[in-house]
Amino acid sequence: MQDTVKLHFDVSGNDFTCAGEASGKIKRTLKQLGFDISLVRNVAIAVYEAEINMVIHADGGVIDVDIDSDCITVVLKDRGPGIPDIELAMKEGYSTAPENVRMLGFGAGMGLPNIKKYTDEMNIDTVIGVGTTITLKVYNK
Amino acid sequence: MNTVFHSVNLDKSKCLGCMNCIKRCPTQAIRVRHGKATIISERCIDCGECIRICPHHAKTAKTDSLSMIEDYKYKIALPAPSLYGQFRNLEDVNIVLTALLELGFDSVFEVARGAEVVSDATRKLVEKGGLKKPIISSACPAVIRLIRVSYPELIDNLLKLETPMEESAFLARKEAEEKTGLPQEDIGVFFITPCPAKITAIKSPLCADKSNVSGAIAISDIYPKLLHKMKHLENVQELNQASKAGVRWAVSCGEAYSAGINNYIAADGIENVIKILEEIEDDKLNDIDFIELNACTGGCIGGCLTITNNFVARTRLKALKKFVQDTDNKINNEDELKEIGWKGELEPASVLKVADNVTDAMKFMNQVEEMVKTFPGLDCGTCGAPTCRALAEDIVRGYANVDHCIFRLKQEMEKNPNTNNDDIEKMIPVPFRGTIDEEKLKWT
Ligand SMILES: Nc1ncnc2c1ncn2[C@@H]1O[C@H](COP(=O)(O)OP(=O)(O)O)[C@@H](O)[C@H]1O
Ligand code: SF4
Ligand SMILES: [Mg+2]
């Protein structure tokens, strides 16, 4: 019998009306599976931020979720511009979001730091001009 | 504690088995089978959305009739503040209150008074601090039940206070016992209700053994009789003992207003309530002090057992003029503050959870995911479930079959070499004929 659940989502770029749909569905699935709410919340917040980043900064991408009874792994892959300086991008308040995006209330520069805070492992794999892959892990303790 | 009772009820003889209610239910608690709707009891939160939408009036609320008051020696009416918003050209609530006496009640106790006491308790608790933020109001029983079944982790955020209705019933009983010397069982307390959720809260309370309310009469039931009495009153008695602050509870934002809380969100209408609960769950509203949630649009004036449209009722309420100014509907000491708190714990009833352990739940989920892929994703409702996913879950749970999906049935029939495919195609409802991508309907 399968003892993992896999989910896949396509996220379209620059469409704020759909932003948050994938993280919402992931949250619902984890709740249904009976995971502890604090884990569900951590995953939901982290994935939401990474999903929004894909929409704002990278013109969309794909999300793959691997749910295991002791670990949730989420891989967010985009073909965006890449992140030139990861250390700088991880700083609280740092943002390259354009004005029109800030007007919508996004671009506070807290996304990446929050992803780090709410996950147990976070890995950013980025190549300028090719894209970014962010891998998140949250353990079920 | 009995949690099986539901005020929302189906009149099978009127139900045609249409798809309106299954689509509207916020907890996906309704299925249509063999031409009739059925309500999945554990999921129903008694919000009344199905009563509102049913074109055949097959969804009803179990209410009590006015004649039931005759079972008691001393009869008290507990009018909800929303009742005051039902009448045209009404300036003085004393007319409504006097007319209630004319209908056979011995006294009236305005629920707006209980509301003022709850507001005072809210203010005091918020001032004291130490409550989990954002604090969620517990006034709407449909919201409480929604939290219990779909957002159990938010139970900790609930303001654990009695509702204005319960508090009013408690105070009214006390007053009546002192005045008449009658025993408890001879005193009948009747709530004039805007909604089925309150009736469920009376008949099967979640956090107390028994309600102080003896019965609930729908506003829509009492309205014509009341109106008649109101038109023929000889003298109007000065019965009003609630101020505008308590009456404002009938309208969304009224609770926060009456408690004097500024940093609040008030959401009304069940879809909006759900959106706000999701945000609280994602920890996005931790900067907010107080969240007021009403299942009905506009607040209780939008209850499905009211007569007047909620937008109209809002203006009617505003037109009321003669209210007492200062009231002593207050919390006077620590004991009273304790007394108005919940008597029991609210137990979660997680109906979302699919199995007792994660491994079994994952097996279930994978089966559902595989099943969903084999349906066309139209959410057409002809299988009797609100969405293709809901049908898939029902099938995996063992409550439905794959051939309940007409598209899957068609596919199955086409496999039979003796059938004429054109005839089968005609089986498919017109909007979907020829549009289904056969690739998507592949067998697993
Ligand atoms: N997927 C991505 N592709 C390209 N750049 C990104 C991506 N995610 C984040 N960034 C960069 O990192 C910065 C910081 O991200 P974040 O902390 O989420 O703040 P914000 O999204 O509010 O700007 C962004 O402004 C952007 O320059
Ligand atoms: S908002 Fe008021 S009328 Fe509507 S269900 Fe809740 S308590 Fe009843
Ligand atoms: Mg961001």
Coordinates of C-alpha atoms in Angstrom, one line a residue, chain B residues 87 91 150 173 205 223 242 351 360 438:
Chain B
F87 CA -41.9 46.3 11.5
E91 CA -40.6 53.9 16.8
S150 CA -14.1 22.3 10.6
R173 CA -36.1 32.9 35.4
P205 CA -26.5 22.7 24.2
Y223 CA -45.2 37.8 13.3
A242 CA -32.7 47.6 27.2
V351 CA -15.5 15.5 10.7
D360 CA -4.9 5.0 7.1
E438 CA -12.6 11.1 -23.0

